[in-house]
Amino acid sequence: MLGEIGINTFWDFLNYFPRKYIDRSTIKSIGALVEGEDTTIVGEILDTKAEGLSWKKSRFVVYVSDYSGHVLKLIWFYGTAYLKEKFKIGDIIAAHGKVTMFGYEPTMTHPEIDVIKTRDRESENNQNELATVSASDYDLFNAGGIVGFYSTSEKMKQIGLTSKSIRYLMKRLLDEVEKEIPNIFSLEIQAQENLISFAEAYRLIHFPLSQQTLIDAKRTLKWTELFLLQFMFALRYRNQKKKESMFKFVCKQGNDSFEDKLKSVIPYKLTQAQQRAVSEINENMGAGTPMNRLLQGDVGSGKTIVAIHAMMRAVDNGTQCVLMAPTEILATQHFIVIKKLLDQYDLKSALVVGKQTKKLKQEIITGIENGSTQIVVGTHAVLESNVLFHKLGLVIIDEQHRFGVLQRKALQDKALSPHLLIMTATPIPRTLSMTLYGDLDVSVLNEYPTNRKKVITKVLFESERNKVYENIRQEVAKGRQVYVVYPLVEESEKIDLAAAVQEYERLKVEVFPEFTLGLIHVCTTVIEVGIDIPNASIIVIEHAERFGISQLHQLRGRVGRGEEQSYAYLIYCGHISVESKERLNAIESTIDGFKLAEIDFKLRGAGNILGTEQAGRVDALKIANLYEDRELLESARDAAFRLSKEDPQLRTEQNRELRKMYIKFFGRMSELINVG
C-alpha cells in the first residue's frame, strides 16, 4: 500500500516527517473550560449512550468527569457500534477538541481521543489522582502532548491513509525497529555538535515529549542530512585535488603572449574583484590538477572578460578552449566580443551553432580538429560527436544551470581532465552555493565597472503606461534604444496577458509609428542574458508581477551597460498578490543581485531560484531548510571536510555505521555528482 506513494522501506517511512505540530500538552480542568477554545482534558467516563431513532440519525454520547466535579459531554454522529466497544465506563481518557457551551454544559463534537487506561470507578483515589495530571504523565497519542500532522495527498487518501493513520503506523514501526537504528556518529562528534542519538531523534521527531525534545530531534536530523550531503562534496573536492591534469598552464610574457596582448586592448581597468578572479583562475590552472571553479557575478560585473583572460592563458600554453552558452543569441554575443578584442592578432576563433550551412559547419569542424582554431564558442551544438578537438585544455560553461548534467559531462569528455570554469550571472546566496557547488572553488564578482551608473527602477501601475511612453520618446530622440518585454509570445485564451506579437504590432502602428521596432520571439525572455547593447537606456517589463526576482534583475541588467543614465519600468496590471508586491518592491529598492538573491531565497526557498536542474541537487534534504539552517550548514560542512581528511573511506570502527548510512542514502547521488 505504501509503495504506491514511494515509501518502500522503513527508512522511507521514518523520513516521512510531520508537516506541522499542534501543542496539546496543556490539560485543563472541565470546570475551567471556555466557549470556543481548543483544549485537552483528562477524565473518567461516567456513562455512554447511543441516542436517536434510527442509525441515520443516531449519535453516540460519552459523559466524562474530572476532579473539578464538572461533566463534559462528548458527541459523535457516526460510528456508534465501534464507539460502544471502544469506550467503557470507568476508563480514563484524554479528549481534545473545540469547546461549545450549551447553557452551563460544555460539549466537544468529534474530539480526538486517547484511552489512557482502564481504572476502577469505585476507587477512592481516582478523582484525586486526576487532579494532578499533566500531559507528560501519559502516552498521549491524539488528544494530548505535541501532536504531529502529516501531509496527505489525494492518492494517499484514496488508499485510506490519513494523518491519524500515519501516526498509528509510525508508532508501530518505531516500536519494532527503534532498537535497530544505530548511532551513526562517533561519541566525539555527538558531543561536539550537541546531537542526541539517532534512534531517539526519530522517536522524538514523530512523537515529541516537549518543545525542547522536538528542537533537539530536529537539530540532530537536520545536521545529519547536511553533514552527509557536505561529506559527499568533501570527497568530490578531495578527489579532484588528487587528480593530475595534462595541462599545467604557466604565465608567458612578451610579444608572443596573448594574455599580454589582451591587457593592451582592453579600454578600461579591471575592478579589484575581476583582478582577484583572474589571479585565482590562473593559480588553479597552474597547480597541476584540473581546475573546477565557479565564477559567479552580478549582471554587468564583467564575467566575460575574466573568462577571456582564462582563454588567453590556455592559448598561450598551446591548447584550445571552448565556451558553451545556452542560446544562440548568447553564444553569438560572446563570439562577437572575443573577435572584436582579438581579431587583430594571429588568433583564430569559431562559432558553432545549430543554424549553419553544412559547408560552413564542416569548415569549422575541420579547423577545430586540426588545431588551427584555438577558441570555440557555441551552443549545445559543440556536443555533437563530429566536433573533435585537437588539444582541448579549458572548458567554460556559461549559465550552466540551463544545461543538463549529462550535457556538461559530454563536453568535459572531449578532453582528458581539462580545466573547468563554470559561470553564472545569477547571484547565489552563500548557503545555497555551498550546497549546489560545495565541491567547487568559487570566485565572486561583487563590483561594477566604474563607468556604470545605477539603473533607476520604478514600479508602476498600468494606468501610468503613457508616462513611460513619453520617457521612451525622449530617450529615442537622444539616439538611445529601448527594450519592451512581455511574458507571452502569443495571446492565450486561458491567460489574459499582453502578448509580444500583438503588442509589437500595436506599438509599431499606434504608439511609435515614427520609430523602427524589431521583434525577438524565440522566447519572451530570451534577452534575459547575453544581449549587450550599451546604447539601450530603457527597459519596460509588462506584467512584471508574472516574473521572478532573478528574471526581473537579469532583464534590468540589459540596460545601464553604457555610460548614460538608464531606466527600468516594471508595469503591473490589476490586483496582485502580497508576494508579487514584495518581489517588485525588492527590485525597486536595490540593484544588488546578492541582496536580491537572499530575498528570493527567503521568499521561495532553494527549489526554483536556479531552476529545476539545481533544485534536483537538494532533493536529498527532507527536513533541513537551507535558509533557516545556515548555521547548521556551516557546522556540518566544517565537520564533513575535516572527517574527509581524517577518514575519507570511513573505514575506522567508530565510523562504520556512518559509512553504511552514507552508502544507503547517497551512494547513487555521489556517482551522479561526479559529472555535476
XYZ file of C-alpha atoms in Angstrom:
676
model
C 0.000 0.000 0.000
C 2.745 2.471 0.975
C 4.756 1.510 -2.089
C 2.155 3.266 -4.221
C 3.302 6.605 -2.788
C 7.038 5.911 -2.977
C 7.531 4.507 0.526
C 9.296 1.186 0.003
C 11.481 0.757 3.087
C 11.126 1.559 6.763
C 13.729 4.303 6.221
C 11.467 5.902 3.625
C 8.651 5.881 6.144
C 10.750 7.142 9.063
C 11.786 10.070 6.885
C 8.173 10.995 6.167
C 8.191 13.791 8.736
C 5.174 15.692 10.079
C 4.435 18.895 8.172
C 3.310 20.690 11.336
C 2.803 20.185 15.054
C -0.022 21.233 17.354
C 0.751 21.612 21.035
C -1.995 19.914 23.029
C 0.136 19.480 26.113
C -1.796 21.905 28.355
C -4.540 19.988 30.189
C -7.426 21.995 31.635
C -9.998 21.029 34.181
C -13.539 20.604 32.870
C -14.734 23.266 35.281
C -12.411 25.846 33.646
C -13.441 25.235 30.008
C -14.330 28.301 27.927
C -16.545 28.603 24.843
C -14.645 28.334 21.565
C -11.252 27.189 22.870
C -9.320 24.161 21.599
C -8.029 22.294 24.589
C -7.336 18.937 26.220
C -8.956 17.360 29.274
C -8.270 14.102 31.076
C -11.158 12.460 32.848
C -13.090 9.328 33.764
C -16.001 8.011 31.682
C -19.175 8.209 33.798
C -21.639 6.965 31.195
C -22.096 6.235 27.481
C -25.246 6.069 25.399
C -26.488 5.871 21.832
C -29.231 8.360 21.082
C -31.632 8.646 18.121
C -34.493 6.793 16.440
C -32.539 5.265 13.536
C -28.927 4.630 12.512
C -29.105 7.558 10.109
C -30.000 9.976 12.901
C -28.196 8.318 15.785
C -25.419 9.837 17.822
C -23.088 8.463 20.440
C -22.552 10.393 23.658
C -19.848 9.941 26.303
C -20.031 11.715 29.662
C -16.652 12.472 31.260
C -15.883 13.887 34.700
C -12.669 15.010 36.372
C -11.549 16.195 39.797
C -13.401 19.521 39.370
C -16.688 17.689 39.678
C -17.961 19.025 36.344
C -19.070 16.888 33.422
C -18.045 17.194 29.752
C -20.268 15.810 27.018
C -18.519 14.197 24.013
C -20.632 13.662 20.872
C -20.126 11.644 17.676
C -22.637 11.480 14.832
C -21.382 8.236 13.333
C -19.602 5.018 14.305
C -21.952 4.137 17.152
C -21.218 0.396 17.122
C -17.441 0.926 17.080
C -17.524 3.589 19.788
C -19.727 1.462 22.037
C -16.968 -1.155 22.074
C -14.143 1.365 22.435
C -15.404 3.282 25.489
C -16.217 1.627 28.792
C -17.486 3.197 31.992
C -14.541 3.722 34.327
C -11.955 4.199 31.572
C -9.589 7.145 31.876
C -9.395 9.071 28.586
C -7.841 12.231 27.187
C -10.030 14.290 24.860
C -9.027 17.221 22.671
C -11.424 19.399 20.727
C -13.255 22.686 20.416
C -15.499 23.552 23.344
C -19.121 24.528 22.787
C -21.262 25.646 25.739
C -24.933 24.727 25.907
C -26.050 26.667 28.920
C -23.539 25.621 31.567
C -22.884 22.252 29.908
C -19.561 22.065 27.966
C -19.533 19.871 24.856
C -16.957 18.625 22.329
C -18.065 17.262 18.961
C -15.902 14.589 17.286
C -12.938 15.136 19.627
C -9.561 13.438 19.320
C -9.353 10.681 21.937
C -6.709 8.639 23.725
C -7.844 5.827 26.003
C -5.187 6.064 28.656
C -6.051 3.132 30.892
C -8.933 1.252 32.426
C -9.499 2.267 36.023
C -11.760 1.007 38.768
C -14.592 3.519 39.029
C -15.127 2.506 42.661
C -11.566 3.543 43.578
C -11.496 6.345 46.133
C -8.202 7.697 44.711
C -9.459 8.009 41.144
C -10.506 11.676 41.144
C -7.674 12.730 43.450
C -5.084 11.352 41.003
C -6.725 13.161 38.101
C -6.298 16.446 39.961
C -2.521 16.398 39.457
C -2.138 15.054 35.908
C -0.153 16.693 33.106
C 0.448 15.654 29.516
C 3.829 14.152 30.402
C 2.126 11.648 32.738
C 0.637 9.728 29.820
C 1.494 8.367 26.412
C -0.975 10.751 24.779
C -1.215 9.958 21.093
C -4.010 12.060 19.608
C -5.503 14.174 22.348
C -2.568 15.463 24.362
C 1.094 16.333 24.094
C 2.622 17.750 20.927
C 0.895 16.038 18.018
C 2.432 15.778 14.555
C 0.283 16.135 11.449
C 1.375 14.576 8.154
C 0.755 15.726 4.592
C -1.737 13.503 2.778
C -2.159 13.627 -0.977
C -5.301 12.615 -2.833
C -3.634 9.330 -3.753
C -2.900 8.629 -0.087
C -6.485 9.359 0.864
C -7.681 7.005 -1.863
C -5.785 4.133 -0.263
C -7.031 5.052 3.213
C -4.026 6.949 4.571
C -4.929 9.870 6.818
C -2.669 11.847 9.115
C -4.042 9.900 12.086
C -3.491 6.501 10.432
C 0.063 7.503 9.535
C 0.672 8.328 13.208
C -0.540 4.865 14.232
C 1.607 3.154 11.600
C 4.614 5.255 12.576
C 4.270 4.319 16.227
C 4.033 0.635 15.372
C 7.078 0.895 13.134
C 9.160 2.695 15.747
C 8.195 0.148 18.384
C 9.521 -2.579 16.084
C 12.673 -1.008 14.605
C 13.854 1.588 17.121
C 16.398 -0.808 18.616
C 17.799 -1.440 15.123
C 18.521 2.236 14.432
C 22.259 2.683 15.060
C 24.157 5.709 16.273
C 25.926 6.750 13.083
C 28.212 9.375 14.603
C 31.097 8.856 16.979
C 30.636 9.938 20.579
C 33.131 12.713 19.897
C 31.043 14.215 17.080
C 27.832 13.793 19.099
C 29.351 15.715 21.988
C 30.917 18.419 19.813
C 27.735 19.070 17.849
C 25.260 18.542 20.703
C 23.439 15.689 18.963
C 21.092 13.162 20.521
C 21.113 9.508 19.474
C 19.779 8.723 16.004
C 17.062 6.404 17.317
C 15.930 8.945 19.885
C 15.846 11.664 17.228
C 13.482 9.615 15.046
C 11.226 8.807 18.006
C 11.022 12.425 19.089
C 10.590 13.952 15.633
C 7.398 11.936 15.262
C 6.287 11.877 18.920
C 7.892 14.772 20.821
C 7.549 14.799 24.596
C 8.040 18.563 24.813
C 9.009 21.528 22.696
C 12.649 21.106 23.719
C 12.753 17.440 22.707
C 11.282 18.409 19.326
C 14.002 21.047 18.905
C 16.692 18.501 19.802
C 15.321 15.920 17.369
C 15.055 18.401 14.509
C 18.559 19.680 15.118
C 20.063 16.190 15.063
C 18.275 15.079 11.889
C 18.880 18.359 10.066
C 22.566 18.344 10.957
C 22.825 14.714 9.821
C 21.270 15.489 6.425
C 23.538 18.458 5.875
C 26.602 16.550 7.042
C 26.007 13.631 4.671
C 25.450 15.979 1.745
C 28.551 18.016 2.564
C 30.626 14.874 3.086
C 29.759 13.900 -0.462
C 31.030 17.284 -1.671
C 34.117 16.969 0.525
C 35.017 13.645 -1.118
C 34.374 15.088 -4.562
C 36.602 18.085 -3.786
C 39.319 15.845 -2.352
C 39.264 13.539 -5.365
C 39.532 16.474 -7.767
C 42.571 17.764 -5.932
C 44.235 14.337 -6.213
C 43.833 14.158 -9.992
C 46.662 15.066 -12.308
C 45.995 17.350 -15.259
C 47.666 17.108 -18.647
C 47.676 20.891 -18.664
C 49.741 22.916 -16.243
C 49.396 26.448 -17.573
C 52.216 28.868 -16.825
C 52.412 32.620 -17.341
C 54.058 33.655 -20.597
C 55.206 37.177 -21.211
C 56.463 39.170 -24.142
C 55.354 39.795 -27.711
C 54.053 36.240 -28.144
C 51.778 36.367 -25.086
C 48.113 36.667 -25.958
C 47.412 37.391 -22.304
C 49.605 40.496 -22.502
C 48.032 41.479 -25.820
C 44.566 41.244 -24.236
C 45.597 43.622 -21.463
C 46.737 46.138 -24.053
C 43.438 46.191 -25.964
C 41.001 46.346 -23.030
C 39.891 50.014 -22.900
C 39.319 50.053 -19.136
C 40.878 48.886 -15.903
C 39.608 45.670 -14.339
C 37.849 46.001 -10.993
C 39.575 44.583 -7.932
C 37.091 41.697 -7.938
C 37.924 40.906 -11.579
C 41.662 41.056 -10.880
C 41.201 38.745 -7.906
C 39.182 36.271 -10.000
C 41.805 36.265 -12.791
C 44.517 35.591 -10.232
C 42.557 32.719 -8.630
C 41.861 31.130 -12.013
C 45.499 31.402 -13.095
C 46.619 29.836 -9.825
C 44.215 26.913 -10.325
C 45.285 26.308 -13.913
C 48.949 26.300 -12.931
C 48.600 23.915 -9.998
C 48.872 20.651 -11.916
C 45.373 19.469 -11.000
C 42.202 20.157 -13.010
C 40.573 23.459 -12.132
C 36.946 23.248 -11.035
C 35.879 26.804 -10.335
C 32.588 28.667 -10.247
C 32.696 32.283 -11.378
C 29.583 33.975 -10.109
C 28.853 37.614 -10.576
C 26.015 40.051 -10.755
C 24.737 41.367 -14.060
C 27.238 43.761 -15.574
C 30.074 42.725 -13.244
C 32.305 41.632 -16.139
C 32.442 37.827 -16.091
C 33.074 37.573 -19.833
C 36.358 39.474 -19.759
C 37.557 37.301 -16.860
C 36.734 34.215 -18.928
C 38.626 35.638 -21.914
C 41.677 36.127 -19.675
C 41.497 32.418 -18.844
C 41.216 31.612 -22.562
C 44.349 33.593 -23.317
C 46.306 31.709 -20.640
C 45.136 28.438 -22.231
C 46.047 29.568 -25.762
C 49.442 30.822 -24.570
C 50.105 27.274 -23.372
C 49.301 25.738 -26.730
C 45.807 24.397 -26.035
C 42.299 25.082 -27.274
C 39.373 26.359 -25.245
C 35.615 26.099 -25.675
C 32.860 28.295 -24.270
C 29.364 26.770 -24.283
C 26.305 29.016 -23.857
C 22.614 28.032 -23.631
C 21.251 30.117 -26.531
C 22.458 31.145 -29.979
C 21.979 34.793 -29.047
C 24.247 34.480 -26.008
C 26.825 32.382 -27.877
C 26.876 34.864 -30.747
C 27.255 37.760 -28.310
C 30.290 36.099 -26.682
C 31.769 35.348 -30.094
C 31.403 38.969 -31.268
C 33.100 40.287 -28.104
C 36.013 37.857 -28.494
C 36.515 38.637 -32.185
C 36.331 42.365 -31.542
C 39.088 42.129 -28.946
C 41.381 39.590 -30.580
C 40.910 39.558 -34.348
C 43.788 41.990 -34.773
C 46.108 39.263 -33.523
C 47.051 35.916 -35.010
C 44.286 34.065 -33.220
C 41.504 32.070 -34.834
C 38.059 31.662 -33.230
C 34.908 29.913 -34.448
C 31.194 29.932 -33.675
C 29.371 26.581 -33.590
C 25.562 26.796 -33.552
C 22.738 24.722 -34.980
C 21.699 27.028 -37.824
C 24.764 26.842 -40.050
C 25.137 25.522 -43.596
C 26.633 22.078 -43.973
C 29.647 23.501 -45.840
C 30.364 26.155 -43.215
C 29.908 23.685 -40.380
C 32.373 21.278 -41.972
C 34.980 24.003 -42.416
C 34.617 24.966 -38.762
C 34.828 21.341 -37.569
C 37.974 20.762 -39.655
C 39.674 23.795 -38.119
C 38.800 22.624 -34.603
C 40.054 19.091 -35.235
C 43.383 20.071 -36.777
C 44.043 22.682 -34.092
C 44.138 25.771 -36.326
C 41.116 27.113 -34.426
C 42.124 27.902 -30.853
C 38.875 29.340 -29.453
C 35.459 27.759 -29.961
C 32.209 29.390 -28.868
C 28.909 27.618 -29.294
C 25.650 26.239 -28.048
C 24.962 22.565 -27.296
C 25.945 22.073 -30.953
C 29.559 21.749 -29.723
C 28.497 18.481 -28.048
C 27.876 16.758 -31.380
C 30.034 13.677 -31.877
C 31.669 15.048 -35.022
C 33.052 18.092 -33.162
C 36.511 16.813 -32.182
C 39.212 18.913 -30.542
C 42.908 18.753 -31.306
C 44.036 19.661 -27.780
C 41.275 20.946 -25.511
C 42.645 22.392 -22.287
C 39.903 24.682 -20.956
C 36.126 24.225 -20.838
C 33.947 27.220 -19.932
C 30.219 26.756 -19.389
C 28.080 29.892 -19.185
C 24.744 29.882 -17.350
C 25.483 26.256 -16.547
C 22.190 25.634 -14.729
C 20.490 25.685 -18.140
C 22.371 22.566 -19.192
C 21.700 19.025 -18.044
C 24.266 17.039 -16.065
C 24.944 14.683 -18.963
C 25.418 17.589 -21.387
C 28.103 19.057 -19.168
C 29.772 15.674 -18.866
C 29.731 15.201 -22.641
C 31.663 18.440 -23.095
C 34.236 17.554 -20.435
C 34.699 14.134 -22.028
C 36.036 15.755 -25.206
C 39.385 16.070 -23.425
C 41.374 14.311 -20.716
C 40.887 16.178 -17.414
C 40.525 19.701 -18.851
C 40.288 22.737 -16.638
C 36.652 23.701 -15.982
C 35.279 27.189 -15.386
C 31.550 27.492 -14.717
C 29.941 30.934 -14.982
C 26.599 32.137 -13.726
C 25.010 35.574 -13.804
C 22.504 34.527 -11.159
C 23.871 35.633 -7.779
C 23.572 32.754 -5.332
C 23.211 33.071 -1.546
C 26.284 31.636 0.174
C 24.404 28.813 1.904
C 22.799 27.733 -1.348
C 26.125 27.973 -3.154
C 27.700 25.692 -0.532
C 25.036 23.096 -1.252
C 24.809 23.422 -5.017
C 28.511 23.919 -5.650
C 30.089 22.564 -2.484
C 32.751 20.738 -4.476
C 33.913 23.792 -6.440
C 36.235 26.665 -5.718
C 34.310 29.921 -6.031
C 35.214 33.371 -7.330
C 32.707 36.170 -6.750
C 32.469 39.382 -8.768
C 30.677 41.811 -6.478
C 31.827 45.088 -8.004
C 30.707 47.064 -11.043
C 32.907 48.858 -13.595
C 33.442 52.448 -12.505
C 31.805 53.878 -15.627
C 28.439 52.257 -14.892
C 25.566 54.263 -13.411
C 22.865 52.791 -11.182
C 19.757 51.882 -13.171
C 16.777 53.868 -11.857
C 13.943 51.393 -11.305
C 10.270 52.286 -10.911
C 7.236 50.080 -10.257
C 4.167 51.487 -11.999
C 0.506 50.562 -12.369
C -0.725 50.017 -15.933
C -2.609 53.335 -15.903
C 0.786 55.101 -15.800
C 1.989 53.480 -19.036
C 1.617 56.703 -21.090
C 4.202 58.436 -18.868
C 6.624 55.648 -19.748
C 5.906 56.127 -23.464
C 6.800 59.824 -23.168
C 10.108 58.943 -21.493
C 10.779 56.470 -24.295
C 10.252 59.193 -26.905
C 12.714 61.464 -25.096
C 15.382 58.765 -24.897
C 14.969 57.661 -28.525
C 15.234 61.301 -29.571
C 18.686 61.284 -27.960
C 19.630 58.307 -30.106
C 19.073 55.687 -27.412
C 17.449 52.255 -27.767
C 14.658 50.616 -25.746
C 13.538 47.110 -24.760
C 9.885 46.197 -24.149
C 9.412 42.718 -22.658
C 6.192 40.685 -22.426
C 5.576 37.402 -20.598
C 3.828 35.639 -23.509
C 4.566 35.262 -27.194
C 1.029 34.609 -28.466
C -2.323 35.538 -26.946
C -3.790 32.842 -24.758
C -7.478 32.165 -24.239
C -6.713 30.953 -20.725
C -4.336 33.661 -19.566
C -5.364 37.246 -20.219
C -1.916 38.752 -20.651
C -0.433 41.040 -23.251
C 1.340 39.014 -25.932
C 4.564 40.157 -27.557
C 3.438 39.602 -31.142
C 0.185 41.550 -30.823
C 1.693 44.304 -28.684
C 4.563 44.684 -31.133
C 2.034 45.488 -33.866
C 0.162 47.899 -31.590
C 3.308 49.766 -30.573
C 4.534 49.947 -34.170
C 1.249 51.280 -35.599
C -0.480 53.169 -32.784
C 2.152 54.315 -30.280
C 5.509 54.730 -32.017
C 4.847 54.933 -35.771
C 7.847 57.261 -36.110
C 10.315 54.691 -34.722
C 11.824 51.475 -36.057
C 10.757 48.460 -33.980
C 12.085 44.907 -34.006
C 10.670 41.704 -32.526
C 12.533 38.845 -30.846
C 10.262 35.956 -30.010
C 12.362 32.828 -29.741
C 11.055 33.186 -26.237
C 9.826 36.250 -24.472
C 12.735 36.440 -22.017
C 15.438 35.407 -24.489
C 17.146 38.730 -23.763
C 17.442 37.803 -20.091
C 21.139 37.053 -20.528
C 23.631 37.750 -23.247
C 22.249 40.798 -25.026
C 24.836 43.537 -24.615
C 23.719 46.819 -26.218
C 25.429 49.730 -24.439
C 23.164 52.185 -26.289
C 19.988 50.788 -24.656
C 18.828 53.063 -21.856
C 15.248 51.939 -21.091
C 13.664 48.569 -20.453
C 9.914 48.243 -19.949
C 8.724 44.970 -18.425
C 4.991 44.452 -18.899
C 3.080 42.291 -16.414
C 6.150 42.428 -14.196
C 4.219 40.639 -11.451
C 4.490 37.461 -13.553
C 8.291 37.362 -13.375
C 10.510 36.138 -10.566
C 13.097 38.288 -8.794
C 16.000 36.693 -10.642
C 14.340 37.184 -14.048
C 13.495 40.807 -13.329
C 17.021 41.520 -12.151
C 18.564 39.845 -15.188
C 16.233 41.714 -17.535
C 17.076 45.005 -15.864
C 20.722 44.185 -16.474
C 20.189 44.603 -20.206
C 20.290 48.376 -19.723
C 22.826 50.523 -17.914
C 25.671 48.874 -19.836
C 26.930 52.171 -21.236
C 27.843 55.451 -19.593
C 24.389 57.079 -19.872
C 21.685 57.060 -17.191
C 19.291 54.139 -17.716
C 15.798 53.280 -16.504
C 13.775 50.128 -15.797
C 9.969 50.385 -15.637
C 8.129 47.464 -14.060
C 4.469 47.688 -15.053
C 1.960 45.552 -13.179
C -1.685 45.005 -14.035
C -4.764 44.518 -11.902
C -4.748 43.202 -8.353
C -1.528 41.416 -7.436
C -0.619 39.157 -4.527
C 1.329 40.262 -1.460
C 4.286 38.128 -2.556
C 4.289 39.681 -6.035
C 4.284 43.128 -4.455
C 7.231 42.113 -2.263
C 9.179 40.975 -5.327
C 8.552 44.217 -7.206
C 9.399 46.348 -4.173
C 12.635 44.420 -3.727
C 13.693 45.071 -7.325
C 12.794 48.743 -6.985
C 14.765 49.160 -3.759
C 18.155 47.712 -4.770
C 20.321 46.763 -7.744
C 22.482 44.447 -5.600
C 21.906 40.989 -7.040
C 23.255 39.248 -3.954
C 20.790 41.063 -1.692
C 18.010 40.187 -4.123
C 19.109 36.548 -4.151
C 18.810 36.445 -0.360
C 15.304 37.937 -0.562
C 14.347 35.431 -3.258
C 15.829 32.607 -1.204
C 13.785 33.705 1.798
C 10.553 34.030 -0.210
C 10.770 30.879 -2.285
C 13.404 28.616 -0.783
C 16.039 26.813 -2.824
C 13.682 24.994 -5.157
C 13.224 27.393 -8.031
C 15.899 30.042 -7.648
C 18.129 28.390 -10.211
C 15.569 26.210 -11.970
C 14.701 22.534 -11.691
C 18.172 21.345 -12.613
C 19.652 22.846 -9.472
C 16.614 22.033 -7.386
C 17.383 18.384 -8.025
C 20.692 18.806 -6.282
C 18.982 19.496 -2.937
C 16.335 16.774 -3.183
C 18.224 14.842 -0.518
C 17.098 17.369 2.081
C 13.903 16.079 3.660
C 13.941 18.202 6.798
C 16.742 20.778 6.646
C 15.963 24.238 5.285
C 18.892 25.956 3.624
C 17.697 29.431 4.551
C 16.710 28.768 8.147
C 19.526 26.327 8.946
C 22.520 28.281 7.727
C 24.445 27.910 10.989
C 23.889 24.154 10.975
C 25.120 24.002 7.391
C 28.336 25.807 8.314
C 28.919 23.465 11.246
C 28.094 20.331 9.237
C 30.317 21.429 6.367
C 33.297 22.028 8.656
C 32.846 18.624 10.272
C 32.397 16.862 6.915
C 35.509 18.355 5.328
C 37.505 17.623 8.486
C 36.415 13.975 8.527
C 37.078 13.595 4.789
C 40.740 14.292 5.544
C 40.932 12.079 8.641
C 38.988 9.055 7.366
C 37.877 9.568 3.731
C 36.745 5.956 3.269
C 35.008 5.850 6.685
C 36.877 2.621 7.471
C 37.567 3.142 11.178
C 35.408 1.314 13.694
C 33.849 4.499 15.059
C 32.707 5.498 11.549
C 31.460 2.071 10.433
C 27.752 2.870 10.866
C 28.210 6.278 9.240
C 29.698 4.553 6.180
C 26.639 2.279 5.912
C 24.274 5.235 6.177
C 26.220 7.297 3.640
C 26.159 4.492 1.080
C 22.483 3.777 1.752
C 21.306 7.316 1.139
C 23.943 8.958 -1.024
C 25.750 6.248 -2.939
C 23.899 6.846 -6.205
C 23.866 10.615 -5.807
C 27.590 10.553 -5.118
C 28.110 8.911 -8.500
C 25.905 11.440 -10.289
C 27.558 14.432 -8.715
C 30.880 13.440 -10.241
C 29.544 14.858 -13.517
C 27.918 17.878 -11.848
